Amino acid sequence: MLNNKVSKAVRLAIAFGAVSTAAFSASTFAAEEESAQEVEKIQVLGSRIRTDSFASDTPITIISVEDAANQGITSLGELLRTSTIAAGSSQVTSALSVGYVTSGGSGAETISMRGLGANRTLVLLNGRRAGPAGTRGQVSSFDMNALPISAIERIEVLKDGASSLYGSDAVAGVINIITKKGDDKSISVDLSQPFESGGEQQRVNFSIGEEFEKGSIRVVGDYKVQHELQRGDREFFDCTARRYYDEDGERADPIDPRTGDYHCNDTGFGLWLSNAGASNFDSGYGSYDYDGFFGSNGYTSFNDAASGPGDFTTPDGWYNVGFDKESDGWWDKQHPFTDKESMIPKTATYSLFVQGDYSFTDDVSGYAELLYSSRKTETQGYRQFWTADIGNFRPASDHDGFDGDAWVMPVALTDHSGNETTVDYRRFVLGLEGSLGFWNWDISYQNSHNEGEYKNKLIYRDSMVMAQNHLLNGTSCSGEVTEISGKTCVDVPWTDPQQINGNPSDEVRNFLFGEETGVTIYKQHTLEAYITGDLFELPAGAVGSAFGMSYQKDELDDTPGINGASGNMWGSSSASRTAGSQNTRAVFGEIRLPLFEDESWAKRMELTTSGRWTDVSTYGSDTTFKVGMTWEIVDGFTLRGSRGSSFRSPALFELYLAGQTGFLGQNSVDPCFDYGSGYADGTVSQRIYDNCLASGVPTDYDGLGTSSATSVTSGGAGRLTAETSISEGFGFVWTSPENTYAFSADYYKVDISNQVANLGGSDITSTCYNSENFPSDPICAQFTRNDGTNGDYSIDTIYGGYTNVANQGTRGVDLNFTYRDDFDFGSVYFNIEHTVQLERTYQLFADSEPSQYIGEIGDPKHVGNISATFKKDDWSLTWTTRYVDETNDYEYYDDSNESTYRGEDITFVAETPKVFYHSLSGNLKLDQFDVTMGIANVFDEEPPQVSPSYVRAVGNSALYSQYDNLGRRFFANVTYNF
């Protein structure tokens, strides 16, 4: 067994996570005489020096898998998101990857510490790198889905930059996942059942450990199913109401006469109209009377209103909507497709983890790990498609019964949207460790291989263009075959009500729609060796040291299908093949100096320094350092502080991304969008006004009838350099003499310079039009604008890419309080983890105004967790509370929630209140069974409701990772130990 000193420190490390260190080896105490006991030295996360001290100069948090069980959490990503190191910023989750292009592809879950980015957070598995996993070209981080939570004992989080010890990517900190050891054997079943249907989870796993005289082995198998949560499964996702209010605080939304309730302003479909002289309508849209509501309630159709030559006429059933507030409510946008949209995708994951060790001699032992994971994620969505390539057209060129002096652009919906993603991830580690006298050494090889397939539903661009050209020219198909997709032309009835409503004929569906598969391969090899031991003795103790070297090779090869690579995916992002590799060599060293011990003013004081030289084949060489000090003034009270540098070499996708295209709304990227009105009301500067005017854009240009801008993003190979950063922290730890309670407070600050950023979209256009050198400023050459033909002055294409331009910084305070004591009536455990985010800034250019994110939606100032456990004999009860501070996005709207709608003054909602999520669970140990049951989100807290025109939302629910989309749910775990 461990002696008293080590036993006490280990207990504190688990109970007081922020107080003590985390990563300790399997220390055993052995002594031939009780009076001559010695402590086996351990290794602490954040240091490679083995020592008998559990104090650390940097804050470390320990997350136990028991925390997951008590909250009904069954995945590594979800568990990490409950910690304040991740809860302070919105994370990439499988749910968020449904409607957005995210790094790692659909279904991937990554962790961004301090909001600095997942590619600036290093993930270790048992102290060694875990290679990236996912799909598409932007793979750079470990996918938390790959490792089953059933294999994990605890997670250690180093909340400080650590490049001098662990190399590139450890800018924000390090997450070290420690797997289980021992000879226990168990079979477990987990389930999570929401009180409403949708989003159910089931998991079954086995874990078998066996210890032998000279070694041990553990095998873990896990199968988990996350069932789909569709949008129609939760009422709070249902209706995308505007949520506008008048000056009296009453709702100002238009009323839908079909329901008598506020209008649901979801994705529109119908006819986009522009008047060219017709007298029977002024503006707005054409909506078909699918349910007979207009006809049976006496509404006036276009034909009813037509009275003169040139008036706009249609086939029966078309009505003018969306031309004023009342008619906004007439437009029925509650399409059945919305209910089928995936909010949480269906995901099935198989995992197998094997680890073992064997002692060859008393001084040499070997170890090995094998992880295999296969994940399949399926998403379903819906989307618009329209005659964007030819724009609007005169109905005289259409042969479907339309006529008159108007411009028409039909916009249809389709449920042909979504993808199927399969990720196979393999990782193995082989290593040897041993001792040479008083020195300990370790050498290991890590190999990870990710192969992902992503099957996307697409609309063929060549089919769309061919069909639109026939429409424009008034011709019919005559056997033509599209150039890339090889489809035989079919006449598309663009204005047919069923076509617009998402019910095209099979012939049209097969001509326009298809699927294709891309493949992503990411390989990482790491060879690392280090030795640690004492150099010599000082009066205060031995000088500890560690020295080592590492070699790492990364290879990325993302090969989209032929349509994605050739830009033949209409209205979707596409990219050519992204392929590249880089090699990284490093040497590092660390020294710990015991300065003082048992002085009147210092029970113990230590200074630790570390340095690393790194050479990256795609960048060059650099050095990083770190200096830390621990000052234990008296028993139980310790001051600590550190300062160090880190760097991150550009990720492979940032270097080699090949022409990825996307589509951006004109009003979000064009500074000249209605700039005359903006100049009049003071929201557009004189310089932008002058430059827009000089470019020939009319002052009242509103983008009506134009299509989205194409954004082209490429890698920065040949021009990118590494990011650098400085991390500082200081704080104190206080523990009571009887070790009943502990408190820690730590201040942190990270400043990143020369950050790699994707310069695209509004960054390029706004910088150009704000330039005093317009239009000769080089950045103005990175986009093109249409020349005004047919009134189209829209931005056509923006050529962006990755470059070193940005600076980013964050600072805040981590607080932790823990109380634990035993009484006659039972044991009580209480813990508070709280983070105050003081600042997180982002500055794109040296002369740009820094953006401050703290307090915005997704970036709350305060986040925290509170847990309380009562234990007696073989049963326990746990109450957990997670809280997120109030936020708002009003700074994006001149620090106001005031706007106008249809000429009326209104206010909108771009804020979220404080949110508290509670869970209650009970655990009972009965013979060989261990049973946990509980309720998560006890009070059925819904996501904050906002105005979706101003905040990222689905329905009116804010779509950020801090908020619960499932609602109240029952969870249970039953484990049989044998």
mmCIF file of C-alpha atoms in Angstrom, residues 352-677:
data_model
loop_
_atom_site.group_PDB
_atom_site.id
_atom_site.type_symbol
_atom_site.label_atom_id
_atom_site.label_comp_id
_atom_site.label_asym_id
_atom_site.label_seq_id
_atom_site.Cartn_x
_atom_site.Cartn_y
_atom_site.Cartn_z
ATOM 1 C CA LEU A 352 -12.407 -1.507 -28.607
ATOM 2 C CA PHE A 353 -9.576 -0.538 -26.271
ATOM 3 C CA VAL A 354 -6.788 -2.883 -25.150
ATOM 4 C CA GLN A 355 -3.842 -2.019 -22.939
ATOM 5 C CA GLY A 356 -1.228 -4.100 -21.196
ATOM 6 C CA ASP A 357 2.167 -4.055 -19.541
ATOM 7 C CA TYR A 358 4.827 -6.661 -18.854
ATOM 8 C CA SER A 359 7.978 -6.597 -16.699
ATOM 9 C CA PHE A 360 10.861 -8.189 -18.584
ATOM 10 C CA THR A 361 13.285 -7.654 -15.704
ATOM 11 C CA ASP A 362 13.271 -5.807 -12.405
ATOM 12 C CA ASP A 363 14.472 -2.714 -14.290
ATOM 13 C CA VAL A 364 12.758 -2.938 -17.680
ATOM 14 C CA SER A 365 9.085 -3.246 -18.561
ATOM 15 C CA GLY A 366 7.027 -2.831 -21.699
ATOM 16 C CA TYR A 367 3.581 -1.479 -22.361
ATOM 17 C CA ALA A 368 1.157 -1.374 -25.254
ATOM 18 C CA GLU A 369 -2.182 0.219 -26.125
ATOM 19 C CA LEU A 370 -4.617 -0.393 -28.943
ATOM 20 C CA LEU A 371 -7.686 1.710 -29.700
ATOM 21 C CA TYR A 372 -10.122 1.015 -32.524
ATOM 22 C CA SER A 373 -13.252 3.054 -33.042
ATOM 23 C CA SER A 374 -15.849 3.123 -35.807
ATOM 24 C CA ARG A 375 -18.485 5.852 -35.883
ATOM 25 C CA LYS A 376 -21.399 6.325 -38.262
ATOM 26 C CA THR A 377 -23.354 9.584 -38.192
ATOM 27 C CA GLU A 378 -26.450 10.348 -40.273
ATOM 28 C CA THR A 379 -27.997 13.804 -40.670
ATOM 29 C CA GLN A 380 -31.109 15.018 -42.423
ATOM 30 C CA GLY A 381 -31.892 18.573 -43.471
ATOM 31 C CA TYR A 382 -33.729 20.683 -46.012
ATOM 32 C CA ARG A 383 -32.738 23.609 -48.179
ATOM 33 C CA GLN A 384 -33.753 26.103 -50.822
ATOM 34 C CA PHE A 385 -32.739 25.994 -54.463
ATOM 35 C CA TRP A 386 -33.609 28.583 -57.096
ATOM 36 C CA THR A 387 -32.664 30.053 -60.462
ATOM 37 C CA ALA A 388 -29.637 31.780 -58.995
ATOM 38 C CA ASP A 389 -27.409 31.301 -62.036
ATOM 39 C CA ILE A 390 -29.676 33.277 -64.375
ATOM 40 C CA GLY A 391 -31.289 35.374 -61.653
ATOM 41 C CA ASN A 392 -34.881 36.476 -62.126
ATOM 42 C CA PHE A 393 -36.571 36.283 -65.554
ATOM 43 C CA ARG A 394 -39.515 37.761 -67.402
ATOM 44 C CA PRO A 395 -42.498 35.393 -67.336
ATOM 45 C CA ALA A 396 -42.999 35.816 -71.073
ATOM 46 C CA SER A 397 -40.071 33.408 -71.454
ATOM 47 C CA ASP A 398 -41.884 30.815 -69.341
ATOM 48 C CA HIS A 399 -44.539 28.576 -70.884
ATOM 49 C CA ASP A 400 -46.416 27.688 -67.694
ATOM 50 C CA GLY A 401 -49.209 30.265 -67.762
ATOM 51 C CA PHE A 402 -47.351 33.306 -66.334
ATOM 52 C CA ASP A 403 -47.364 36.654 -68.091
ATOM 53 C CA GLY A 404 -47.010 40.366 -67.389
ATOM 54 C CA ASP A 405 -44.514 43.099 -66.616
ATOM 55 C CA ALA A 406 -42.695 41.510 -63.710
ATOM 56 C CA TRP A 407 -39.478 39.746 -62.910
ATOM 57 C CA VAL A 408 -39.883 36.296 -61.374
ATOM 58 C CA MET A 409 -37.482 34.011 -59.508
ATOM 59 C CA PRO A 410 -38.932 30.687 -58.314
ATOM 60 C CA VAL A 411 -37.481 29.390 -55.038
ATOM 61 C CA ALA A 412 -38.149 25.749 -54.147
ATOM 62 C CA LEU A 413 -37.545 23.589 -51.079
ATOM 63 C CA THR A 414 -36.102 20.106 -51.020
ATOM 64 C CA ASP A 415 -35.378 17.563 -48.319
ATOM 65 C CA HIS A 416 -32.469 16.289 -50.373
ATOM 66 C CA SER A 417 -29.962 17.585 -47.853
ATOM 67 C CA GLY A 418 -27.761 15.921 -45.291
ATOM 68 C CA ASN A 419 -24.971 13.408 -45.159
ATOM 69 C CA GLU A 420 -23.747 10.078 -43.896
ATOM 70 C CA THR A 421 -20.319 10.028 -42.261
ATOM 71 C CA THR A 422 -18.267 6.997 -41.275
ATOM 72 C CA VAL A 423 -15.013 7.390 -39.344
ATOM 73 C CA ASP A 424 -12.674 4.477 -38.624
ATOM 74 C CA TYR A 425 -9.910 5.394 -36.180
ATOM 75 C CA ARG A 426 -7.008 3.180 -35.151
ATOM 76 C CA ARG A 427 -4.249 4.002 -32.684
ATOM 77 C CA PHE A 428 -1.584 1.826 -31.144
ATOM 78 C CA VAL A 429 1.282 2.536 -28.785
ATOM 79 C CA LEU A 430 4.358 0.443 -28.010
ATOM 80 C CA GLY A 431 6.786 1.470 -25.312
ATOM 81 C CA LEU A 432 9.526 0.493 -22.938
ATOM 82 C CA GLU A 433 10.318 2.028 -19.570
ATOM 83 C CA GLY A 434 12.823 1.265 -16.905
ATOM 84 C CA SER A 435 15.495 2.511 -14.577
ATOM 85 C CA LEU A 436 19.235 3.032 -14.648
ATOM 86 C CA GLY A 437 20.247 3.457 -11.056
ATOM 87 C CA PHE A 438 18.442 6.564 -9.816
ATOM 88 C CA TRP A 439 17.339 7.539 -13.334
ATOM 89 C CA ASN A 440 14.083 6.508 -14.982
ATOM 90 C CA TRP A 441 13.661 6.350 -18.760
ATOM 91 C CA ASP A 442 10.788 5.935 -21.192
ATOM 92 C CA ILE A 443 10.669 5.398 -24.952
ATOM 93 C CA SER A 444 7.427 5.048 -26.919
ATOM 94 C CA TYR A 445 6.065 4.906 -30.443
ATOM 95 C CA GLN A 446 2.531 6.093 -31.251
ATOM 96 C CA ASN A 447 0.775 5.480 -34.547
ATOM 97 C CA SER A 448 -2.718 6.745 -35.301
ATOM 98 C CA HIS A 449 -4.611 6.240 -38.554
ATOM 99 C CA ASN A 450 -7.897 7.948 -39.368
ATOM 100 C CA GLU A 451 -9.964 7.008 -42.393
ATOM 101 C CA GLY A 452 -13.259 8.790 -42.865
ATOM 102 C CA GLU A 453 -15.882 8.647 -45.585
ATOM 103 C CA TYR A 454 -18.427 11.412 -46.038
ATOM 104 C CA LYS A 455 -21.374 10.804 -48.330
ATOM 105 C CA ASN A 456 -23.128 14.083 -49.130
ATOM 106 C CA LYS A 457 -26.483 14.690 -50.725
ATOM 107 C CA LEU A 458 -25.941 17.282 -53.443
ATOM 108 C CA ILE A 459 -27.573 19.300 -56.179
ATOM 109 C CA TYR A 460 -25.657 19.087 -59.446
ATOM 110 C CA ARG A 461 -24.518 22.502 -60.588
ATOM 111 C CA ASP A 462 -24.196 21.491 -64.232
ATOM 112 C CA SER A 463 -27.777 20.161 -64.195
ATOM 113 C CA MET A 464 -29.007 23.374 -62.568
ATOM 114 C CA VAL A 465 -27.262 25.580 -65.125
ATOM 115 C CA MET A 466 -28.479 23.504 -68.071
ATOM 116 C CA ALA A 467 -32.078 23.563 -66.817
ATOM 117 C CA GLN A 468 -31.970 27.313 -66.137
ATOM 118 C CA ASN A 469 -30.532 28.114 -69.573
ATOM 119 C CA HIS A 470 -33.422 26.283 -71.196
ATOM 120 C CA LEU A 471 -35.795 28.323 -69.065
ATOM 121 C CA LEU A 472 -34.078 31.582 -70.004
ATOM 122 C CA ASN A 473 -34.025 30.731 -73.718
ATOM 123 C CA GLY A 474 -37.555 29.315 -73.813
ATOM 124 C CA THR A 475 -36.281 25.973 -75.126
ATOM 125 C CA SER A 476 -36.730 22.327 -74.159
ATOM 126 C CA CYS A 477 -34.223 19.574 -73.536
ATOM 127 C CA SER A 478 -33.201 17.541 -76.557
ATOM 128 C CA GLY A 479 -30.955 14.799 -75.258
ATOM 129 C CA GLU A 480 -28.077 16.905 -73.907
ATOM 130 C CA VAL A 481 -25.884 15.317 -71.245
ATOM 131 C CA THR A 482 -24.318 17.329 -68.447
ATOM 132 C CA GLU A 483 -20.542 17.710 -68.542
ATOM 133 C CA ILE A 484 -19.568 16.435 -65.078
ATOM 134 C CA SER A 485 -22.489 14.508 -63.591
ATOM 135 C CA GLY A 486 -23.341 12.807 -66.893
ATOM 136 C CA LYS A 487 -27.089 13.357 -66.501
ATOM 137 C CA THR A 488 -29.439 13.437 -69.488
ATOM 138 C CA CYS A 489 -31.301 16.739 -69.532
ATOM 139 C CA VAL A 490 -34.858 16.941 -68.210
ATOM 140 C CA ASP A 491 -37.145 19.978 -68.465
ATOM 141 C CA VAL A 492 -37.578 21.380 -64.971
ATOM 142 C CA PRO A 493 -40.988 22.993 -64.308
ATOM 143 C CA TRP A 494 -39.497 25.775 -62.188
ATOM 144 C CA THR A 495 -42.798 27.468 -61.390
ATOM 145 C CA ASP A 496 -44.875 24.340 -60.850
ATOM 146 C CA PRO A 497 -46.377 24.497 -57.316
ATOM 147 C CA GLN A 498 -45.428 20.894 -56.548
ATOM 148 C CA GLN A 499 -41.870 21.447 -57.715
ATOM 149 C CA ILE A 500 -41.609 24.508 -55.422
ATOM 150 C CA ASN A 501 -43.210 22.609 -52.539
ATOM 151 C CA GLY A 502 -40.515 19.930 -52.586
ATOM 152 C CA ASN A 503 -42.382 17.303 -54.616
ATOM 153 C CA PRO A 504 -40.617 17.144 -57.993
ATOM 154 C CA SER A 505 -41.151 14.271 -60.387
ATOM 155 C CA ASP A 506 -38.784 11.328 -60.212
ATOM 156 C CA GLU A 507 -37.258 12.426 -63.534
ATOM 157 C CA VAL A 508 -36.488 15.910 -62.227
ATOM 158 C CA ARG A 509 -35.213 14.526 -58.931
ATOM 159 C CA ASN A 510 -32.797 12.168 -60.679
ATOM 160 C CA PHE A 511 -31.592 14.946 -62.991
ATOM 161 C CA LEU A 512 -30.932 17.570 -60.309
ATOM 162 C CA PHE A 513 -30.052 15.551 -57.219
ATOM 163 C CA GLY A 514 -27.410 13.000 -56.350
ATOM 164 C CA GLU A 515 -24.889 11.752 -53.813
ATOM 165 C CA GLU A 516 -21.158 11.318 -53.743
ATOM 166 C CA THR A 517 -18.515 10.181 -51.300
ATOM 167 C CA GLY A 518 -15.248 11.761 -50.251
ATOM 168 C CA VAL A 519 -12.456 10.108 -48.274
ATOM 169 C CA THR A 520 -10.209 11.628 -45.609
ATOM 170 C CA ILE A 521 -7.051 9.948 -44.358
ATOM 171 C CA TYR A 522 -4.959 11.384 -41.537
ATOM 172 C CA LYS A 523 -1.865 9.588 -40.240
ATOM 173 C CA GLN A 524 0.300 10.537 -37.307
ATOM 174 C CA HIS A 525 3.486 8.845 -36.100
ATOM 175 C CA THR A 526 5.254 9.902 -32.920
ATOM 176 C CA LEU A 527 8.516 8.583 -31.485
ATOM 177 C CA GLU A 528 9.447 9.987 -28.092
ATOM 178 C CA ALA A 529 12.111 9.242 -25.486
ATOM 179 C CA TYR A 530 13.042 10.921 -22.232
ATOM 180 C CA ILE A 531 14.996 10.281 -19.050
ATOM 181 C CA THR A 532 14.418 11.787 -15.627
ATOM 182 C CA GLY A 533 16.416 11.760 -12.437
ATOM 183 C CA ASP A 534 18.260 13.799 -9.826
ATOM 184 C CA LEU A 535 21.357 15.737 -10.844
ATOM 185 C CA PHE A 536 22.763 16.588 -7.424
ATOM 186 C CA GLU A 537 21.751 17.569 -3.907
ATOM 187 C CA LEU A 538 21.159 21.076 -2.550
ATOM 188 C CA PRO A 539 20.475 21.931 1.091
ATOM 189 C CA ALA A 540 16.748 22.035 0.319
ATOM 190 C CA GLY A 541 16.741 18.764 -1.596
ATOM 191 C CA ALA A 542 17.719 17.078 -4.834
ATOM 192 C CA VAL A 543 17.793 18.953 -8.148
ATOM 193 C CA GLY A 544 15.448 17.054 -10.425
ATOM 194 C CA SER A 545 15.755 16.976 -14.185
ATOM 195 C CA ALA A 546 14.296 15.498 -17.329
ATOM 196 C CA PHE A 547 15.674 15.454 -20.872
ATOM 197 C CA GLY A 548 14.187 14.058 -24.030
ATOM 198 C CA MET A 549 13.585 14.136 -27.737
ATOM 199 C CA SER A 550 10.699 13.462 -30.087
ATOM 200 C CA TYR A 551 9.976 12.967 -33.764
ATOM 201 C CA GLN A 552 6.523 13.345 -35.265
ATOM 202 C CA LYS A 553 5.184 12.933 -38.790
ATOM 203 C CA ASP A 554 1.707 14.042 -39.878
ATOM 204 C CA GLU A 555 0.065 13.229 -43.203
ATOM 205 C CA LEU A 556 -3.301 14.473 -44.484
ATOM 206 C CA ASP A 557 -5.048 13.401 -47.671
ATOM 207 C CA ASP A 558 -8.637 14.522 -48.236
ATOM 208 C CA THR A 559 -10.084 13.485 -51.585
ATOM 209 C CA PRO A 560 -13.584 14.785 -52.286
ATOM 210 C CA GLY A 561 -15.778 13.210 -54.952
ATOM 211 C CA ILE A 562 -15.535 14.471 -58.515
ATOM 212 C CA ASN A 563 -18.410 16.914 -58.087
ATOM 213 C CA GLY A 564 -16.982 18.407 -54.905
ATOM 214 C CA ALA A 565 -13.525 18.713 -56.390
ATOM 215 C CA SER A 566 -14.786 20.354 -59.591
ATOM 216 C CA GLY A 567 -17.197 22.781 -57.925
ATOM 217 C CA ASN A 568 -20.231 20.921 -59.240
ATOM 218 C CA MET A 569 -22.096 20.956 -55.916
ATOM 219 C CA TRP A 570 -24.645 23.730 -56.395
ATOM 220 C CA GLY A 571 -25.078 25.995 -53.385
ATOM 221 C CA SER A 572 -22.693 23.980 -51.190
ATOM 222 C CA SER A 573 -19.104 24.311 -50.119
ATOM 223 C CA SER A 574 -16.680 22.278 -52.189
ATOM 224 C CA ALA A 575 -12.945 21.754 -52.301
ATOM 225 C CA SER A 576 -10.286 20.087 -54.361
ATOM 226 C CA ARG A 577 -7.994 17.453 -52.947
ATOM 227 C CA THR A 578 -6.166 18.624 -49.816
ATOM 228 C CA ALA A 579 -2.943 16.714 -49.254
ATOM 229 C CA GLY A 580 0.313 17.365 -47.478
ATOM 230 C CA SER A 581 2.675 16.231 -44.761
ATOM 231 C CA GLN A 582 5.103 17.658 -42.253
ATOM 232 C CA ASN A 583 7.814 16.381 -39.945
ATOM 233 C CA THR A 584 8.524 17.747 -36.482
ATOM 234 C CA ARG A 585 11.716 17.196 -34.491
ATOM 235 C CA ALA A 586 12.260 18.404 -30.956
ATOM 236 C CA VAL A 587 14.587 18.200 -27.985
ATOM 237 C CA PHE A 588 13.540 19.359 -24.530
ATOM 238 C CA GLY A 589 14.759 19.646 -20.993
ATOM 239 C CA GLU A 590 13.399 20.522 -17.562
ATOM 240 C CA ILE A 591 15.066 21.287 -14.236
ATOM 241 C CA ARG A 592 13.467 21.628 -10.798
ATOM 242 C CA LEU A 593 15.458 23.510 -8.172
ATOM 243 C CA PRO A 594 14.485 23.176 -4.497
ATOM 244 C CA LEU A 595 15.428 26.639 -3.231
ATOM 245 C CA PHE A 596 14.386 26.558 0.406
ATOM 246 C CA GLU A 597 12.911 24.086 2.877
ATOM 247 C CA ASP A 598 11.743 24.370 6.488
ATOM 248 C CA GLU A 599 12.568 28.070 6.811
ATOM 249 C CA SER A 600 10.583 30.363 9.082
ATOM 250 C CA TRP A 601 9.084 32.083 6.044
ATOM 251 C CA ALA A 602 8.959 29.118 3.696
ATOM 252 C CA LYS A 603 8.173 25.527 4.407
ATOM 253 C CA ARG A 604 9.173 24.798 0.840
ATOM 254 C CA MET A 605 10.068 26.807 -2.271
ATOM 255 C CA GLU A 606 10.830 25.332 -5.684
ATOM 256 C CA LEU A 607 11.718 26.807 -9.073
ATOM 257 C CA THR A 608 11.056 24.867 -12.274
ATOM 258 C CA THR A 609 12.362 25.768 -15.705
ATOM 259 C CA SER A 610 11.860 24.022 -19.008
ATOM 260 C CA GLY A 611 12.808 24.642 -22.607
ATOM 261 C CA ARG A 612 12.209 23.066 -25.995
ATOM 262 C CA TRP A 613 13.743 23.426 -29.431
ATOM 263 C CA THR A 614 11.397 22.424 -32.232
ATOM 264 C CA ASP A 615 11.979 22.159 -35.956
ATOM 265 C CA VAL A 616 8.984 21.798 -38.290
ATOM 266 C CA SER A 617 9.612 20.950 -41.935
ATOM 267 C CA THR A 618 6.851 23.272 -43.172
ATOM 268 C CA TYR A 619 7.866 26.180 -40.980
ATOM 269 C CA GLY A 620 11.362 26.125 -39.525
ATOM 270 C CA SER A 621 12.676 26.063 -35.970
ATOM 271 C CA ASP A 622 11.694 27.828 -32.794
ATOM 272 C CA THR A 623 12.281 27.658 -29.052
ATOM 273 C CA THR A 624 9.842 27.805 -26.168
ATOM 274 C CA PHE A 625 10.383 28.157 -22.439
ATOM 275 C CA LYS A 626 8.546 28.033 -19.144
ATOM 276 C CA VAL A 627 9.425 29.179 -15.632
ATOM 277 C CA GLY A 628 7.333 28.274 -12.600
ATOM 278 C CA MET A 629 7.591 28.702 -8.861
ATOM 279 C CA THR A 630 5.858 27.026 -5.942
ATOM 280 C CA TRP A 631 6.071 28.630 -2.509
ATOM 281 C CA GLU A 632 4.516 26.695 0.353
ATOM 282 C CA ILE A 633 4.562 29.321 3.088
ATOM 283 C CA VAL A 634 3.119 27.156 5.851
ATOM 284 C CA ASP A 635 1.372 23.813 5.981
ATOM 285 C CA GLY A 636 -1.756 24.090 3.848
ATOM 286 C CA PHE A 637 -1.052 27.456 2.193
ATOM 287 C CA THR A 638 0.836 27.606 -1.109
ATOM 288 C CA LEU A 639 1.451 30.328 -3.667
ATOM 289 C CA ARG A 640 2.223 29.334 -7.245
ATOM 290 C CA GLY A 641 2.951 31.077 -10.512
ATOM 291 C CA SER A 642 4.355 30.482 -13.966
ATOM 292 C CA ARG A 643 5.194 32.203 -17.217
ATOM 293 C CA GLY A 644 5.959 30.488 -20.469
ATOM 294 C CA SER A 645 5.880 30.654 -24.215
ATOM 295 C CA SER A 646 4.171 28.307 -26.646
ATOM 296 C CA PHE A 647 3.848 28.020 -30.355
ATOM 297 C CA ARG A 648 1.650 26.224 -32.848
ATOM 298 C CA SER A 649 2.868 25.368 -36.305
ATOM 299 C CA PRO A 650 0.155 25.705 -38.957
ATOM 300 C CA ALA A 651 -2.092 22.663 -39.259
ATOM 301 C CA LEU A 652 -1.899 20.722 -42.499
ATOM 302 C CA PHE A 653 -5.290 21.946 -43.688
ATOM 303 C CA GLU A 654 -4.225 25.546 -43.031
ATOM 304 C CA LEU A 655 -1.253 24.945 -45.285
ATOM 305 C CA TYR A 656 -2.693 22.803 -48.044
ATOM 306 C CA LEU A 657 -6.464 23.392 -48.176
ATOM 307 C CA ALA A 658 -7.245 23.372 -51.887
ATOM 308 C CA GLY A 659 -9.810 25.856 -53.090
ATOM 309 C CA GLN A 660 -12.704 25.243 -50.708
ATOM 310 C CA THR A 661 -15.757 27.172 -51.821
ATOM 311 C CA GLY A 662 -18.725 28.415 -49.821
ATOM 312 C CA PHE A 663 -21.577 30.855 -50.228
ATOM 313 C CA LEU A 664 -22.209 34.029 -48.260
ATOM 314 C CA GLY A 665 -25.244 36.317 -48.081
ATOM 315 C CA GLN A 666 -24.721 39.657 -49.807
ATOM 316 C CA ASN A 667 -25.876 41.736 -46.869
ATOM 317 C CA SER A 668 -23.301 40.033 -44.645
ATOM 318 C CA VAL A 669 -20.278 40.700 -46.881
ATOM 319 C CA ASP A 670 -21.053 43.813 -48.913
ATOM 320 C CA PRO A 671 -20.313 47.149 -47.184
ATOM 321 C CA CYS A 672 -22.144 48.870 -50.070
ATOM 322 C CA PHE A 673 -25.438 47.143 -49.320
ATOM 323 C CA ASP A 674 -27.945 50.055 -49.038
ATOM 324 C CA TYR A 675 -25.062 52.282 -47.967
ATOM 325 C CA GLY A 676 -26.946 55.479 -48.747
ATOM 326 C CA SER A 677 -29.465 54.883 -45.976
#
